Structures are given as C-alpha cells and as structure tokens.
PDB file of C-alpha atoms in Angstrom:
ATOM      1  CA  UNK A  26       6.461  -9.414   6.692  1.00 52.00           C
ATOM      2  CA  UNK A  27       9.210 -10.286   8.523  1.00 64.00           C
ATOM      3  CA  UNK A  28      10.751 -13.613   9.184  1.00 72.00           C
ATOM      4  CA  UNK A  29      12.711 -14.953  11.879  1.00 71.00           C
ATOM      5  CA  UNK A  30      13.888 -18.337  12.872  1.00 83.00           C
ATOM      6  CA  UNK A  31      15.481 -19.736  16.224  1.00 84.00           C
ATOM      7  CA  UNK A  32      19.500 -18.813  14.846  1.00 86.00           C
ATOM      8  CA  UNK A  33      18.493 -15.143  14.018  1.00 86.00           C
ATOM      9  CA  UNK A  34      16.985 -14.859  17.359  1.00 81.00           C
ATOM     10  CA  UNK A  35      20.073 -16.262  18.810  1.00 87.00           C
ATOM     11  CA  UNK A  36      22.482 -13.850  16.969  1.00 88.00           C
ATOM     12  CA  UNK A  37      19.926 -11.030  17.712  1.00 85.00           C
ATOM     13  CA  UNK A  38      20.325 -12.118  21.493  1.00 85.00           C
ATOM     14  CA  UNK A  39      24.023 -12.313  21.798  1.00 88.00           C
ATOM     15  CA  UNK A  40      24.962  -8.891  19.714  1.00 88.00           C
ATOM     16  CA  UNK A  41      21.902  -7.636  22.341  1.00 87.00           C
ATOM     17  CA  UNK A  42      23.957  -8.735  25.359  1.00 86.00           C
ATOM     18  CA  UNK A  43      27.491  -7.909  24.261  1.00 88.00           C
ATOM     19  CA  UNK A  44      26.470  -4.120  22.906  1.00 89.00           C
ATOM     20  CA  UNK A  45      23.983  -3.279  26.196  1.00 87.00           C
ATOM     21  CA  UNK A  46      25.390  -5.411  28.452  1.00 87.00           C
ATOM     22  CA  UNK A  47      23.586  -7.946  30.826  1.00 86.00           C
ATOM     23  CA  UNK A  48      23.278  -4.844  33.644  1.00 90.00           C
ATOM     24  CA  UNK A  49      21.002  -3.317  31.369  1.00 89.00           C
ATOM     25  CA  UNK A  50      19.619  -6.163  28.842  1.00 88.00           C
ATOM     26  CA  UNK A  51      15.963  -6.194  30.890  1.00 89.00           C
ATOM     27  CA  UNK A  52      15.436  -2.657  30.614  1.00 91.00           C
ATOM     28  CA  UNK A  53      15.971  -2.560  26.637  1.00 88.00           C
ATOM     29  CA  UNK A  54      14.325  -5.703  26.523  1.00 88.00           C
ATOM     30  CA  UNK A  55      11.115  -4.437  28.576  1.00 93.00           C
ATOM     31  CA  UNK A  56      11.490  -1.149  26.201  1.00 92.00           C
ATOM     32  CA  UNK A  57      11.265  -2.808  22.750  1.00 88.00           C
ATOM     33  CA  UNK A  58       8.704  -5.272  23.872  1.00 91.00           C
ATOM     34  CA  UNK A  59       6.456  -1.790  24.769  1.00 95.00           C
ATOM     35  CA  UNK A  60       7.255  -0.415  21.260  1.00 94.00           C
ATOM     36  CA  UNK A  61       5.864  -3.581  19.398  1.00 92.00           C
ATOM     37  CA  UNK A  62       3.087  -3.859  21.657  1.00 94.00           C
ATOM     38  CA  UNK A  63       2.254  -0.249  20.745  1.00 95.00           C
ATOM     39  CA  UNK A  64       3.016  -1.239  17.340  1.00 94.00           C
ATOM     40  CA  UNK A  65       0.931  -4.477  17.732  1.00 94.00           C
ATOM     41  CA  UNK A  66      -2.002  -2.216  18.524  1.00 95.00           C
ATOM     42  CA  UNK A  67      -1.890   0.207  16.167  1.00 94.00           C
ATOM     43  CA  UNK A  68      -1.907  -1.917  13.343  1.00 94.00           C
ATOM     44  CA  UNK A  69      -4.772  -3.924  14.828  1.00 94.00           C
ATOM     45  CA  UNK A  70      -6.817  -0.688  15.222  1.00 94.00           C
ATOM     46  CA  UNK A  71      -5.875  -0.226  11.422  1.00 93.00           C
ATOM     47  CA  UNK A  72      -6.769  -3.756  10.107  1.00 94.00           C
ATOM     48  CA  UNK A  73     -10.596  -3.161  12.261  1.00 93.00           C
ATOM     49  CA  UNK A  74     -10.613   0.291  10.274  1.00 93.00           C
ATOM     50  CA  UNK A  75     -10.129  -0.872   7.235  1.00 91.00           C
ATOM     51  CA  UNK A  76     -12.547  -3.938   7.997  1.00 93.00           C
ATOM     52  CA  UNK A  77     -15.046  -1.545   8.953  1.00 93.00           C
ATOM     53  CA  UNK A  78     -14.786   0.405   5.603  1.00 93.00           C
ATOM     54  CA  UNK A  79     -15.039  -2.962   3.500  1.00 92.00           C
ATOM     55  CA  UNK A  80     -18.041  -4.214   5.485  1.00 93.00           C
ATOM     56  CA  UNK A  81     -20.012  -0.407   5.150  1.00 93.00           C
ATOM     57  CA  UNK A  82     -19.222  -0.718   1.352  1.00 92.00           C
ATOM     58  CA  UNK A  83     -20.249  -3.748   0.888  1.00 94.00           C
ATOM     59  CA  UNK A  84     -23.783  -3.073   3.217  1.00 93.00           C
ATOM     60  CA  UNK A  85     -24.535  -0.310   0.563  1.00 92.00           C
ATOM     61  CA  UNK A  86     -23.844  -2.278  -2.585  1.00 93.00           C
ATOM     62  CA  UNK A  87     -26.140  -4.685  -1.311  1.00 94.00           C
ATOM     63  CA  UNK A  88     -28.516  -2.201   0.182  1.00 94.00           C
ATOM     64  CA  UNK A  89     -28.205  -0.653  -3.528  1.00 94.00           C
ATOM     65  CA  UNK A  90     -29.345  -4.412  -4.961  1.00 95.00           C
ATOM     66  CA  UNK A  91     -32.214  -5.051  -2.557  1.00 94.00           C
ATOM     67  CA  UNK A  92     -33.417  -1.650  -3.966  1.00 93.00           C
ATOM     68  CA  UNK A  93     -33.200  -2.296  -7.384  1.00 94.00           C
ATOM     69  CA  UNK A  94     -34.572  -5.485  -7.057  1.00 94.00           C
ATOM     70  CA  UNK A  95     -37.681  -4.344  -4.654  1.00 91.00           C
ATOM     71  CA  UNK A  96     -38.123  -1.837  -7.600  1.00 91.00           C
ATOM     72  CA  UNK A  97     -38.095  -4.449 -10.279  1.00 92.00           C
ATOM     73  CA  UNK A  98     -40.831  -6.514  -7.865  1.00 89.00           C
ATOM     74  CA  UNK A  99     -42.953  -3.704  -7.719  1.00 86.00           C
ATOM     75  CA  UNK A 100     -42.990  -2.744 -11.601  1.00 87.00           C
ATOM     76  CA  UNK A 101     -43.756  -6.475 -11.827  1.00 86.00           C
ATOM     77  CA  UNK A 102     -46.580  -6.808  -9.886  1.00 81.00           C
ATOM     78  CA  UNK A 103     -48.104  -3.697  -8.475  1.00 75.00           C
ATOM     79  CA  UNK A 104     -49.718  -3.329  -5.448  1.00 72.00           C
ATOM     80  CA  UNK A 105     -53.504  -2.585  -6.251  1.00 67.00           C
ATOM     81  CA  UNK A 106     -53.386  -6.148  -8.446  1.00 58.00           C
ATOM     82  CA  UNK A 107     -52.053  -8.065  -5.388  1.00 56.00           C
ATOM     83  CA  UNK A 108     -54.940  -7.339  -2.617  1.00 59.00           C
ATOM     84  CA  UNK A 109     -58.450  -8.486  -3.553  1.00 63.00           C
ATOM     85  CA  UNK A 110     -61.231  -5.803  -3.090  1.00 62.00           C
ATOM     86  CA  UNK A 111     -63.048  -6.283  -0.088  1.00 66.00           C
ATOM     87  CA  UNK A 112     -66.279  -7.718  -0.278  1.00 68.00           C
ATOM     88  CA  UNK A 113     -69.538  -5.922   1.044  1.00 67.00           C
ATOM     89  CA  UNK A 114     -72.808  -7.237   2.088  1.00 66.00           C
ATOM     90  CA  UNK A 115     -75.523  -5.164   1.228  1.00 64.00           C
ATOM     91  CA  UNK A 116     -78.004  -8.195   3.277  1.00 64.00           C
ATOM     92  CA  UNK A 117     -75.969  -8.192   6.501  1.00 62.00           C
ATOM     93  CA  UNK A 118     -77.095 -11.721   8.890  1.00 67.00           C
ATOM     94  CA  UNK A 119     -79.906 -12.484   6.176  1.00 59.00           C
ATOM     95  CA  UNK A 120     -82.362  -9.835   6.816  1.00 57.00           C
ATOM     96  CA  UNK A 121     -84.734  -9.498   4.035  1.00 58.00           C
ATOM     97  CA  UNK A 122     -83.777  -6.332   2.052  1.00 54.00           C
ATOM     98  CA  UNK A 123     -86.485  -3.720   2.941  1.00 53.00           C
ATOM     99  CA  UNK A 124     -85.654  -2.431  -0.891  1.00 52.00           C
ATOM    100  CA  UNK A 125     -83.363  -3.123  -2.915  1.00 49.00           C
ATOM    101  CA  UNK A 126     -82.639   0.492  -3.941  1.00 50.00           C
ATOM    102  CA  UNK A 127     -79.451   2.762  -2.714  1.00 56.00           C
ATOM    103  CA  UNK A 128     -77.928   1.961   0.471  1.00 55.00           C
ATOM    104  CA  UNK A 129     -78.223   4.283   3.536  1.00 58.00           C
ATOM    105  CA  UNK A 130     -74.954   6.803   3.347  1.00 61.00           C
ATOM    106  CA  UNK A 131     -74.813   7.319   6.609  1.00 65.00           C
ATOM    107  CA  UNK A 132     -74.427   3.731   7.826  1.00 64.00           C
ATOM    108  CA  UNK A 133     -71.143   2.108   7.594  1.00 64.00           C
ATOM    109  CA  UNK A 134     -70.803  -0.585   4.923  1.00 63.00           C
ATOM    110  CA  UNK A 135     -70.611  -4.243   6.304  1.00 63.00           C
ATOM    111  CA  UNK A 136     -67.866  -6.956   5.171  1.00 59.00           C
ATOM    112  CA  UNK A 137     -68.945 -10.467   5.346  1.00 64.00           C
ATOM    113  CA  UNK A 138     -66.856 -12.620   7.915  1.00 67.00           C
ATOM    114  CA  UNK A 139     -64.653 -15.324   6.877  1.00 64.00           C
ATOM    115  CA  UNK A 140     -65.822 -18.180   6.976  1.00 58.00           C
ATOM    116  CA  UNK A 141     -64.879 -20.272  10.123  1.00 60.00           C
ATOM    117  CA  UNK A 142     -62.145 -23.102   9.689  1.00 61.00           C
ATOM    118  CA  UNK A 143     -63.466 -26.311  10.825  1.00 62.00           C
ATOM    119  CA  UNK A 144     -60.776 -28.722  12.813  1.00 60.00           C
ATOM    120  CA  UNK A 145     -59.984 -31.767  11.071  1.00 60.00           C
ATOM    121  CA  UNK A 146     -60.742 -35.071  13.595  1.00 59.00           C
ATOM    122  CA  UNK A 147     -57.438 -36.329  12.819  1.00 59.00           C
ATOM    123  CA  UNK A 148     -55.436 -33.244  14.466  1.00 57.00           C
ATOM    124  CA  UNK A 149     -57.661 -34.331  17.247  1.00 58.00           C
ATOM    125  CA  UNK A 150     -55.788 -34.633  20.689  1.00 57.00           C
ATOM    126  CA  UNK A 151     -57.422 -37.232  22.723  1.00 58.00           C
ATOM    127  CA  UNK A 152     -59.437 -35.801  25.719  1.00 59.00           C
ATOM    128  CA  UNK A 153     -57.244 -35.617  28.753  1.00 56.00           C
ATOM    129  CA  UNK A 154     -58.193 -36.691  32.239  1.00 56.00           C
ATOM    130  CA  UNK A 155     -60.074 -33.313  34.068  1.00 58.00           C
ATOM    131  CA  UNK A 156     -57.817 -33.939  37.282  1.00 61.00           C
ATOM    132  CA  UNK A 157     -54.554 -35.465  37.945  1.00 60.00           C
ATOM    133  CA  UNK A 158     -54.589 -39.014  39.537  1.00 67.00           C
ATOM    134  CA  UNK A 159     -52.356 -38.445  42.544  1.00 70.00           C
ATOM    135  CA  UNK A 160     -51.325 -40.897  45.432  1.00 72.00           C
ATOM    136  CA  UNK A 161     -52.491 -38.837  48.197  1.00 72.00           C
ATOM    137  CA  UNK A 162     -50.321 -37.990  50.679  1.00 75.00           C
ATOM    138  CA  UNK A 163     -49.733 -39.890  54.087  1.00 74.00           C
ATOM    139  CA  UNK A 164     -50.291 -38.076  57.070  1.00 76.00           C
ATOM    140  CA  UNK A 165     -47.132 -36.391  59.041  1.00 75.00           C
ATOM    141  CA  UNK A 166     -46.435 -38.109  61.672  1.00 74.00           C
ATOM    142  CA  UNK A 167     -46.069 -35.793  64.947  1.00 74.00           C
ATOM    143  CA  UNK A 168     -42.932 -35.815  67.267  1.00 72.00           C
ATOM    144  CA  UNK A 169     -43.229 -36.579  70.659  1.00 68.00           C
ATOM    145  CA  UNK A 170     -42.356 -34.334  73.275  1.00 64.00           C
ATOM    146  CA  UNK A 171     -39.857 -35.153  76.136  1.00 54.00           C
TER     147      UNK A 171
END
C-alpha cells in the first residue's frame, strides 16, 4: 500500500503551502482529509463484504460436513437398533392373572415403572437446624416528648 515517512510528509507539506498558499491550505486540507475518510469507509464496507462472503462459504462447507457425517452416523447405527423396545406388563401391580389367555384390546397396554434410584448415605447432607438461631432483637427504645 502506500508508504510514507516523516521527510515525505514534510516535502508533501511545503509543495502544499507554496502551490495553495497558507490563505487557503485549511480548506484543501479539510477537503482531502473528507476524500480519504470517504475512502477510509468504503474500503472498510468492502473488507466486511468480503468477510461476510468468506464466513457464509465457509458456514456451508461445514454445514455440508456435519451432513455427510450425520449421514455416515446414521448408516452406522440406525435408529430402530439404538432405542430398546418398551417393556409391557401383562400382570400390572401383581394382580393374579384372571387367565392367561389374550389381553383385553380395548384396554391400554401398561409399561412397568423404572425402578426407583435409592440415595447413597454418603451424598447425605447432614440434617439442618428446622429454625434459625437468632439473637432476638432488643426492644426500641421510645423518645421522649418535650
């Protein structure tokens, strides 16, 4: 891009002040600084274009990989292999079977609950008092009238 040191500047600034003039040195001065910042600005909003483009690219090259590898999972292992079938139980809360022949179709099947997760005594947290212990408070003391 382009380079300038402190001499360049200086032989910039004095051809500057002999060709305007010093009358009229802040107005050019005031006018070129407007044209670089206009400059300034449109090559920013270029550089955040271009960034933009680069980033959307690279979002769909890796939108394309995640696909391709989500397909790859799924040949792998498909989905009906990964879930277990649920479990029914034909003797729901222990109830002796009346008979042992074909369920009722109209009732609704029943699953069989988990079974509950006992707490382990060492996660224990030790019981905590049911109240605060607090100093209670002294009386206010009222002011006298006068």
């Amino acid at each position: 891009m382009l380079d300038f040191n402190a001499p360049e500047f200086l032989v910039v600034g004095i051809v500057a002040l002999l060709v305007i003039g010093p009358k009229d040195l802040p107005k050019a001065m005031r006018f070129v600084g407007q044209w670089v910042g206009k400059a300034r600005r449109v090559a920013s909003q270029f550089r955040s274009g271009f960034d933009n483009m680069v980033r959307e690219a690279e979002l769909a090259e890796m939108e394309k990989k995640w696909a391709e590898e989500n397909a790859r999972i799924m040949r792998e292992h498909p989905p009906e292999k990964m879930l277990p079938a649920p479990v029914y139980d034909p003797n729901p809360q222990g109830a002796e079977p009346a008979s042992v022949a074909e369920p009722d179709e109209d009732a609704a099947p029943v699953m069989t609950e988990a079974p509950a997760l006992r707490a382990d005594p060492a996660d224990a947290v030790p019981d905590a008092p049911a109240t605060p212990t607090r100093k209670p408070r002294a009386p206010r003391k009222k002011k006298a009238e006068s």
